[in-house]
Amino acid sequence: MVKIAPSILSADFMKLGEEIRSIENAGADIIHLDVMDGHFVPNTTFGMPIIGQIAKIATKPMDAHLMVTNPHDYFQPLAEAGVTYVSFHPETVFHVHREVRLIQELGMKAGLALNPGKPVQDIFPILPELDFVLLMSVNPGYGGQKFLPLVYDKIKMLKDEMTRIGAEVEIEIDGGVTHTNIGSLAEAGVTMFVAGSYIFQSDHYEKQIERLRCSVN
Ligand code: DX5
Ligand code: ZN
């Protein structure tokens, strides 16, 4: 099953409420929230005050991708806002396993997000505990970057390891997703697809989401 998660990073922030409603009406499955702190990544977006506002109108599950150096501080507020998926980058915490458990104890699905240069083997010990893995197919910080094909090898290694240990963990891909690569990514085993510029840089969100779905066999 393919889940399309538009990233509101590329939305028009001056009319965020309308944008959220538009992508939901256009068929989005999940709302991807890119939280950036200007430390872990060279860009700043939004934090809890805005997510709290979004939560009031969102009817689809929210997916918070934490590109911050203090992800722990967000977990409780995200749970209170009703967020479903939370991912953080493992290099931002000392105790990855403990933080994953905390997210789950708060009733949310826990994921680890891996930068393009991070070996996927780093998370093998904790793989059975995870609900999902977010593989970055661009360097985090900005929307509209070019897709990095190195992610295919990582998907394969992840799938092989899951088979070996008998674990079922969802794979989310984030960065440069378009109708040209979504088919091969789905075939490789990805089920959650973040798409920012591909959707929001068009004036027809529904057509873009439909085009993504139609490109998956
Ligand atoms: C990048 C973000 C992505 C980004 C994707 O740091 O994590 O979610 O918004 O945007 P596109 O689809 O334009 O690459
Ligand atoms: Zn993201």
PDB file of C-alpha atoms and ligand atoms in Angstrom:
ATOM      1  CA  MET A   1       0.000   0.000   0.000  1.00  0.00           C
ATOM      2  CA  VAL A   2       1.334   3.393  -1.015  1.00  0.00           C
ATOM      3  CA  LYS A   3       1.004   6.325   1.360  1.00  0.00           C
ATOM      4  CA  ILE A   4       1.562   9.812  -0.044  1.00  0.00           C
ATOM      5  CA  ALA A   5       2.778  12.325   2.532  1.00  0.00           C
ATOM      6  CA  PRO A   6       2.964  15.885   1.187  1.00  0.00           C
ATOM      7  CA  SER A   7       5.601  17.940   2.994  1.00  0.00           C
ATOM      8  CA  ILE A   8       4.208  21.337   3.880  1.00  0.00           C
ATOM      9  CA  LEU A   9       7.755  22.717   3.753  1.00  0.00           C
ATOM     10  CA  SER A  10       6.930  23.726   0.177  1.00  0.00           C
ATOM     11  CA  ALA A  11       3.454  25.060   1.010  1.00  0.00           C
ATOM     12  CA  ASP A  12       2.527  28.739   1.067  1.00  0.00           C
ATOM     13  CA  PHE A  13       2.968  29.559   4.767  1.00  0.00           C
ATOM     14  CA  MET A  14       0.875  32.696   4.391  1.00  0.00           C
ATOM     15  CA  LYS A  15      -2.169  30.490   3.862  1.00  0.00           C
ATOM     16  CA  LEU A  16      -1.213  27.315   5.671  1.00  0.00           C
ATOM     17  CA  GLY A  17      -4.753  26.431   6.752  1.00  0.00           C
ATOM     18  CA  GLU A  18      -5.990  26.501   3.181  1.00  0.00           C
ATOM     19  CA  GLU A  19      -2.978  24.502   2.045  1.00  0.00           C
ATOM     20  CA  ILE A  20      -3.642  21.756   4.610  1.00  0.00           C
ATOM     21  CA  ARG A  21      -7.274  21.525   3.520  1.00  0.00           C
ATOM     22  CA  SER A  22      -6.265  21.481  -0.132  1.00  0.00           C
ATOM     23  CA  ILE A  23      -3.815  18.579   0.175  1.00  0.00           C
ATOM     24  CA  GLU A  24      -6.279  16.598   2.267  1.00  0.00           C
ATOM     25  CA  ASN A  25      -8.978  17.124  -0.367  1.00  0.00           C
ATOM     26  CA  ALA A  26      -6.449  16.262  -3.066  1.00  0.00           C
ATOM     27  CA  GLY A  27      -5.964  12.787  -1.568  1.00  0.00           C
ATOM     28  CA  ALA A  28      -2.989  13.074   0.781  1.00  0.00           C
ATOM     29  CA  ASP A  29      -2.715  10.137   3.196  1.00  0.00           C
ATOM     30  CA  ILE A  30      -0.389  11.763   5.713  1.00  0.00           C
ATOM     31  CA  ILE A  31       0.764  15.314   6.455  1.00  0.00           C
ATOM     32  CA  HIS A  32       4.559  15.502   6.677  1.00  0.00           C
ATOM     33  CA  LEU A  33       5.847  18.186   9.052  1.00  0.00           C
ATOM     34  CA  ASP A  34       9.505  19.165   8.633  1.00  0.00           C
ATOM     35  CA  VAL A  35      10.713  20.629  11.913  1.00  0.00           C
ATOM     36  CA  MET A  36      14.095  22.358  11.453  1.00  0.00           C
ATOM     37  CA  ASP A  37      16.020  24.229  14.124  1.00  0.00           C
ATOM     38  CA  GLY A  38      18.845  25.973  12.234  1.00  0.00           C
ATOM     39  CA  HIS A  39      21.381  23.827  14.155  1.00  0.00           C
ATOM     40  CA  PHE A  40      21.021  20.287  12.919  1.00  0.00           C
ATOM     41  CA  VAL A  41      20.172  21.650   9.484  1.00  0.00           C
ATOM     42  CA  PRO A  42      20.970  25.069   8.011  1.00  0.00           C
ATOM     43  CA  ASN A  43      17.350  26.146   7.862  1.00  0.00           C
ATOM     44  CA  THR A  44      14.562  26.920  10.300  1.00  0.00           C
ATOM     45  CA  THR A  45      10.893  26.112   9.811  1.00  0.00           C
ATOM     46  CA  PHE A  46       8.326  25.811  12.573  1.00  0.00           C
ATOM     47  CA  GLY A  47       7.825  24.214  15.963  1.00  0.00           C
ATOM     48  CA  MET A  48       5.052  23.366  18.369  1.00  0.00           C
ATOM     49  CA  PRO A  49       2.958  26.556  18.144  1.00  0.00           C
ATOM     50  CA  ILE A  50       2.389  26.030  14.416  1.00  0.00           C
ATOM     51  CA  ILE A  51       2.022  22.241  14.718  1.00  0.00           C
ATOM     52  CA  GLY A  52      -0.602  22.826  17.416  1.00  0.00           C
ATOM     53  CA  GLN A  53      -2.538  25.037  14.989  1.00  0.00           C
ATOM     54  CA  ILE A  54      -2.225  22.509  12.176  1.00  0.00           C
ATOM     55  CA  ALA A  55      -3.434  19.760  14.500  1.00  0.00           C
ATOM     56  CA  LYS A  56      -6.669  21.660  15.069  1.00  0.00           C
ATOM     57  CA  ILE A  57      -7.673  21.386  11.424  1.00  0.00           C
ATOM     58  CA  ALA A  58      -5.859  18.271  10.157  1.00  0.00           C
ATOM     59  CA  THR A  59      -7.993  15.176   9.664  1.00  0.00           C
ATOM     60  CA  LYS A  60      -5.188  12.990   8.244  1.00  0.00           C
ATOM     61  CA  PRO A  61      -2.405  11.504  10.391  1.00  0.00           C
ATOM     62  CA  MET A  62       0.510  13.860  10.993  1.00  0.00           C
ATOM     63  CA  ASP A  63       4.131  12.787  10.567  1.00  0.00           C
ATOM     64  CA  ALA A  64       6.719  14.926  12.372  1.00  0.00           C
ATOM     65  CA  HIS A  65      10.235  14.708  10.945  1.00  0.00           C
ATOM     66  CA  LEU A  66      12.485  16.234  13.575  1.00  0.00           C
ATOM     67  CA  MET A  67      15.639  17.803  12.125  1.00  0.00           C
ATOM     68  CA  VAL A  68      16.645  19.291  15.458  1.00  0.00           C
ATOM     69  CA  THR A  69      19.399  18.729  18.011  1.00  0.00           C
ATOM     70  CA  ASN A  70      16.948  18.295  20.904  1.00  0.00           C
ATOM     71  CA  PRO A  71      14.230  15.953  19.571  1.00  0.00           C
ATOM     72  CA  HIS A  72      13.427  14.654  23.068  1.00  0.00           C
ATOM     73  CA  ASP A  73      11.855  17.990  24.030  1.00  0.00           C
ATOM     74  CA  TYR A  74       9.278  17.622  21.261  1.00  0.00           C
ATOM     75  CA  PHE A  75       7.950  14.145  22.028  1.00  0.00           C
ATOM     76  CA  GLN A  76       5.456  14.979  24.759  1.00  0.00           C
ATOM     77  CA  PRO A  77       4.051  18.084  22.997  1.00  0.00           C
ATOM     78  CA  LEU A  78       3.766  16.169  19.726  1.00  0.00           C
ATOM     79  CA  ALA A  79       1.825  13.419  21.479  1.00  0.00           C
ATOM     80  CA  GLU A  80      -0.460  16.010  23.051  1.00  0.00           C
ATOM     81  CA  ALA A  81      -1.054  17.535  19.601  1.00  0.00           C
ATOM     82  CA  GLY A  82      -2.165  14.118  18.333  1.00  0.00           C
ATOM     83  CA  VAL A  83       0.750  13.434  15.990  1.00  0.00           C
ATOM     84  CA  THR A  84       0.907   9.824  14.743  1.00  0.00           C
ATOM     85  CA  TYR A  85       4.432   9.366  13.335  1.00  0.00           C
ATOM     86  CA  VAL A  86       7.615  10.852  14.824  1.00  0.00           C
ATOM     87  CA  SER A  87      11.099  10.431  13.416  1.00  0.00           C
ATOM     88  CA  PHE A  88      14.400  11.835  14.621  1.00  0.00           C
ATOM     89  CA  HIS A  89      17.995  11.547  13.445  1.00  0.00           C
ATOM     90  CA  PRO A  90      19.922   9.084  15.665  1.00  0.00           C
ATOM     91  CA  GLU A  91      23.052  11.258  15.808  1.00  0.00           C
ATOM     92  CA  THR A  92      21.062  13.905  17.703  1.00  0.00           C
ATOM     93  CA  VAL A  93      20.599  11.823  20.880  1.00  0.00           C
ATOM     94  CA  PHE A  94      22.792   9.815  23.267  1.00  0.00           C
ATOM     95  CA  HIS A  95      20.301   7.030  23.931  1.00  0.00           C
ATOM     96  CA  VAL A  96      18.531   6.103  20.724  1.00  0.00           C
ATOM     97  CA  HIS A  97      16.736   3.066  22.131  1.00  0.00           C
ATOM     98  CA  ARG A  98      15.410   4.976  25.125  1.00  0.00           C
ATOM     99  CA  GLU A  99      14.064   7.780  22.923  1.00  0.00           C
ATOM    100  CA  VAL A 100      12.393   5.320  20.549  1.00  0.00           C
ATOM    101  CA  ARG A 101      10.696   3.650  23.505  1.00  0.00           C
ATOM    102  CA  LEU A 102       9.564   6.991  24.861  1.00  0.00           C
ATOM    103  CA  ILE A 103       7.873   7.918  21.580  1.00  0.00           C
ATOM    104  CA  GLN A 104       6.055   4.576  21.609  1.00  0.00           C
ATOM    105  CA  GLU A 105       5.068   4.870  25.263  1.00  0.00           C
ATOM    106  CA  LEU A 106       3.499   8.194  24.363  1.00  0.00           C
ATOM    107  CA  GLY A 107       1.321   6.314  21.865  1.00  0.00           C
ATOM    108  CA  MET A 108       3.083   7.373  18.658  1.00  0.00           C
ATOM    109  CA  LYS A 109       4.897   5.444  15.945  1.00  0.00           C
ATOM    110  CA  ALA A 110       8.676   5.811  16.198  1.00  0.00           C
ATOM    111  CA  GLY A 111      11.053   6.134  13.275  1.00  0.00           C
ATOM    112  CA  LEU A 112      14.729   6.849  12.770  1.00  0.00           C
ATOM    113  CA  ALA A 113      15.721   9.217   9.988  1.00  0.00           C
ATOM    114  CA  LEU A 114      18.966   8.572   8.135  1.00  0.00           C
ATOM    115  CA  ASN A 115      20.910  11.183   6.190  1.00  0.00           C
ATOM    116  CA  PRO A 116      22.289  10.121   2.803  1.00  0.00           C
ATOM    117  CA  GLY A 117      25.808   9.695   4.257  1.00  0.00           C
ATOM    118  CA  LYS A 118      24.709   7.548   7.219  1.00  0.00           C
ATOM    119  CA  PRO A 119      25.196   3.792   6.866  1.00  0.00           C
ATOM    120  CA  VAL A 120      21.944   1.916   7.250  1.00  0.00           C
ATOM    121  CA  GLN A 121      23.744  -0.774   9.249  1.00  0.00           C
ATOM    122  CA  ASP A 122      24.001   1.724  12.121  1.00  0.00           C
ATOM    123  CA  ILE A 123      20.370   1.077  12.980  1.00  0.00           C
ATOM    124  CA  PHE A 124      20.308  -2.711  12.524  1.00  0.00           C
ATOM    125  CA  PRO A 125      20.551  -3.449  16.270  1.00  0.00           C
ATOM    126  CA  ILE A 126      17.417  -1.420  16.922  1.00  0.00           C
ATOM    127  CA  LEU A 127      15.512  -2.302  13.746  1.00  0.00           C
ATOM    128  CA  PRO A 128      13.047  -4.749  15.390  1.00  0.00           C
ATOM    129  CA  GLU A 129      11.975  -2.002  17.816  1.00  0.00           C
ATOM    130  CA  LEU A 130      11.163   0.559  15.146  1.00  0.00           C
ATOM    131  CA  ASP A 131       7.824   1.268  13.502  1.00  0.00           C
ATOM    132  CA  PHE A 132       9.430   2.886  10.477  1.00  0.00           C
ATOM    133  CA  VAL A 133      12.691   4.089   8.978  1.00  0.00           C
ATOM    134  CA  LEU A 134      12.894   7.391   7.132  1.00  0.00           C
ATOM    135  CA  LEU A 135      15.567   7.305   4.448  1.00  0.00           C
ATOM    136  CA  MET A 136      16.666  10.717   3.258  1.00  0.00           C
ATOM    137  CA  SER A 137      17.181  10.820  -0.480  1.00  0.00           C
ATOM    138  CA  VAL A 138      18.489  14.398  -0.283  1.00  0.00           C
ATOM    139  CA  ASN A 139      20.534  16.133   2.407  1.00  0.00           C
ATOM    140  CA  PRO A 140      18.034  17.536   4.882  1.00  0.00           C
ATOM    141  CA  GLY A 141      17.339  21.241   5.111  1.00  0.00           C
ATOM    142  CA  TYR A 142      15.553  22.255   1.948  1.00  0.00           C
ATOM    143  CA  GLY A 143      12.818  21.201  -0.398  1.00  0.00           C
ATOM    144  CA  GLY A 144      13.279  20.962  -4.144  1.00  0.00           C
ATOM    145  CA  GLN A 145      16.636  19.161  -4.195  1.00  0.00           C
ATOM    146  CA  LYS A 146      17.715  16.455  -6.589  1.00  0.00           C
ATOM    147  CA  PHE A 147      17.011  12.835  -5.674  1.00  0.00           C
ATOM    148  CA  LEU A 148      20.095  10.800  -4.665  1.00  0.00           C
ATOM    149  CA  PRO A 149      19.941   7.268  -6.142  1.00  0.00           C
ATOM    150  CA  LEU A 150      22.354   5.943  -3.476  1.00  0.00           C
ATOM    151  CA  VAL A 151      19.221   5.340  -1.423  1.00  0.00           C
ATOM    152  CA  TYR A 152      18.323   2.248  -3.484  1.00  0.00           C
ATOM    153  CA  ASP A 153      21.213   0.253  -2.000  1.00  0.00           C
ATOM    154  CA  LYS A 154      20.105   1.280   1.463  1.00  0.00           C
ATOM    155  CA  ILE A 155      16.545   0.154   0.843  1.00  0.00           C
ATOM    156  CA  LYS A 156      17.836  -3.216  -0.323  1.00  0.00           C
ATOM    157  CA  MET A 157      20.095  -3.630   2.712  1.00  0.00           C
ATOM    158  CA  LEU A 158      17.211  -2.717   5.008  1.00  0.00           C
ATOM    159  CA  LYS A 159      14.827  -5.151   3.324  1.00  0.00           C
ATOM    160  CA  ASP A 160      17.427  -7.938   3.434  1.00  0.00           C
ATOM    161  CA  GLU A 161      18.011  -7.366   7.127  1.00  0.00           C
ATOM    162  CA  MET A 162      14.259  -7.317   7.822  1.00  0.00           C
ATOM    163  CA  THR A 163      13.896 -10.639   6.054  1.00  0.00           C
ATOM    164  CA  ARG A 164      16.850 -12.068   7.963  1.00  0.00           C
ATOM    165  CA  ILE A 165      15.463 -11.149  11.371  1.00  0.00           C
ATOM    166  CA  GLY A 166      11.779 -11.450  10.469  1.00  0.00           C
ATOM    167  CA  ALA A 167      10.899  -7.831  11.252  1.00  0.00           C
ATOM    168  CA  GLU A 168       8.265  -5.701   9.543  1.00  0.00           C
ATOM    169  CA  VAL A 169       9.281  -2.055   9.517  1.00  0.00           C
ATOM    170  CA  GLU A 170       7.814   0.521   7.155  1.00  0.00           C
ATOM    171  CA  ILE A 171      10.200   2.443   4.920  1.00  0.00           C
ATOM    172  CA  GLU A 172       9.568   6.119   4.257  1.00  0.00           C
ATOM    173  CA  ILE A 173      11.502   7.979   1.575  1.00  0.00           C
ATOM    174  CA  ASP A 174      12.057  11.711   1.817  1.00  0.00           C
ATOM    175  CA  GLY A 175      13.516  14.003  -0.834  1.00  0.00           C
ATOM    176  CA  GLY A 176      13.210  14.456  -4.571  1.00  0.00           C
ATOM    177  CA  VAL A 177      10.293  12.053  -5.010  1.00  0.00           C
ATOM    178  CA  THR A 178       8.540  12.415  -8.362  1.00  0.00           C
ATOM    179  CA  HIS A 179       6.539  10.255 -10.781  1.00  0.00           C
ATOM    180  CA  THR A 180       9.855   9.180 -12.345  1.00  0.00           C
ATOM    181  CA  ASN A 181      11.234   7.400  -9.271  1.00  0.00           C
ATOM    182  CA  ILE A 182       8.217   6.454  -7.143  1.00  0.00           C
ATOM    183  CA  GLY A 183       7.577   3.249  -9.114  1.00  0.00           C
ATOM    184  CA  SER A 184      11.059   1.824  -8.625  1.00  0.00           C
ATOM    185  CA  LEU A 185      11.091   2.937  -4.989  1.00  0.00           C
ATOM    186  CA  ALA A 186       7.807   1.151  -4.333  1.00  0.00           C
ATOM    187  CA  GLU A 187       9.121  -1.937  -6.063  1.00  0.00           C
ATOM    188  CA  ALA A 188      12.191  -1.826  -3.811  1.00  0.00           C
ATOM    189  CA  GLY A 189       9.932  -1.834  -0.736  1.00  0.00           C
ATOM    190  CA  VAL A 190       9.104   1.760   0.164  1.00  0.00           C
ATOM    191  CA  THR A 191       5.516   2.332   1.352  1.00  0.00           C
ATOM    192  CA  MET A 192       5.559   5.954   2.582  1.00  0.00           C
ATOM    193  CA  PHE A 193       6.486   8.717   0.151  1.00  0.00           C
ATOM    194  CA  VAL A 194       7.172  12.285   1.185  1.00  0.00           C
ATOM    195  CA  ALA A 195       6.746  14.782  -1.635  1.00  0.00           C
ATOM    196  CA  GLY A 196       7.110  18.519  -1.191  1.00  0.00           C
ATOM    197  CA  SER A 197       7.961  20.531  -4.276  1.00  0.00           C
ATOM    198  CA  TYR A 198       6.469  17.943  -6.636  1.00  0.00           C
ATOM    199  CA  ILE A 199       3.041  18.641  -5.183  1.00  0.00           C
ATOM    200  CA  PHE A 200       3.169  22.227  -3.972  1.00  0.00           C
ATOM    201  CA  GLN A 201       4.953  23.699  -6.960  1.00  0.00           C
ATOM    202  CA  SER A 202       2.034  22.678  -9.098  1.00  0.00           C
ATOM    203  CA  ASP A 203      -1.286  24.481  -9.153  1.00  0.00           C
ATOM    204  CA  HIS A 204      -3.145  21.184  -9.249  1.00  0.00           C
ATOM    205  CA  TYR A 205      -2.360  19.145  -6.126  1.00  0.00           C
ATOM    206  CA  GLU A 206      -4.863  16.413  -6.867  1.00  0.00           C
ATOM    207  CA  LYS A 207      -3.399  15.791 -10.304  1.00  0.00           C
ATOM    208  CA  GLN A 208       0.123  15.525  -8.861  1.00  0.00           C
ATOM    209  CA  ILE A 209      -0.889  13.105  -6.101  1.00  0.00           C
ATOM    210  CA  GLU A 210      -2.822  11.038  -8.615  1.00  0.00           C
ATOM    211  CA  ARG A 211       0.176  11.030 -10.941  1.00  0.00           C
ATOM    212  CA  LEU A 212       2.357   9.687  -8.136  1.00  0.00           C
ATOM    213  CA  ARG A 213      -0.128   6.909  -7.368  1.00  0.00           C
ATOM    214  CA  CYS A 214      -0.527   6.003 -11.029  1.00  0.00           C
ATOM    215  CA  SER A 215       3.232   5.631 -11.401  1.00  0.00           C
ATOM    216  CA  VAL A 216       3.239   2.731  -8.927  1.00  0.00           C
ATOM    217  CA  ASN A 217       2.372  -0.668 -10.335  1.00  0.00           C
TER     218      ASN A 217
HETATM  219  C1  DX5 B   1      14.094  18.007   3.498  1.00  0.00           C
HETATM  220  C2  DX5 B   1      12.769  17.572   4.039  1.00  0.00           C
HETATM  221  C3  DX5 B   1      11.823  17.030   3.037  1.00  0.00           C
HETATM  222  C4  DX5 B   1      11.500  17.981   1.921  1.00  0.00           C
HETATM  223  C5  DX5 B   1      11.126  17.200   0.709  1.00  0.00           C
HETATM  224  O1  DX5 B   1      14.938  18.312   4.550  1.00  0.00           O
HETATM  225  O2  DX5 B   1      12.939  16.567   5.024  1.00  0.00           O
HETATM  226  O3  DX5 B   1      10.653  16.555   3.654  1.00  0.00           O
HETATM  227  O4  DX5 B   1      10.475  18.865   2.219  1.00  0.00           O
HETATM  228  O5  DX5 B   1      10.916  18.106  -0.330  1.00  0.00           O
HETATM  229  P1  DX5 B   1      11.045  17.661  -1.845  1.00  0.00           P
HETATM  230  O6  DX5 B   1       9.980  16.648  -2.106  1.00  0.00           O
HETATM  231  O7  DX5 B   1      10.829  18.943  -2.581  1.00  0.00           O
HETATM  232  O8  DX5 B   1      12.424  17.099  -2.040  1.00  0.00           O
HETATM  233 ZN    ZN B   2      11.079  15.513   5.817  1.00  0.00          ZN
END
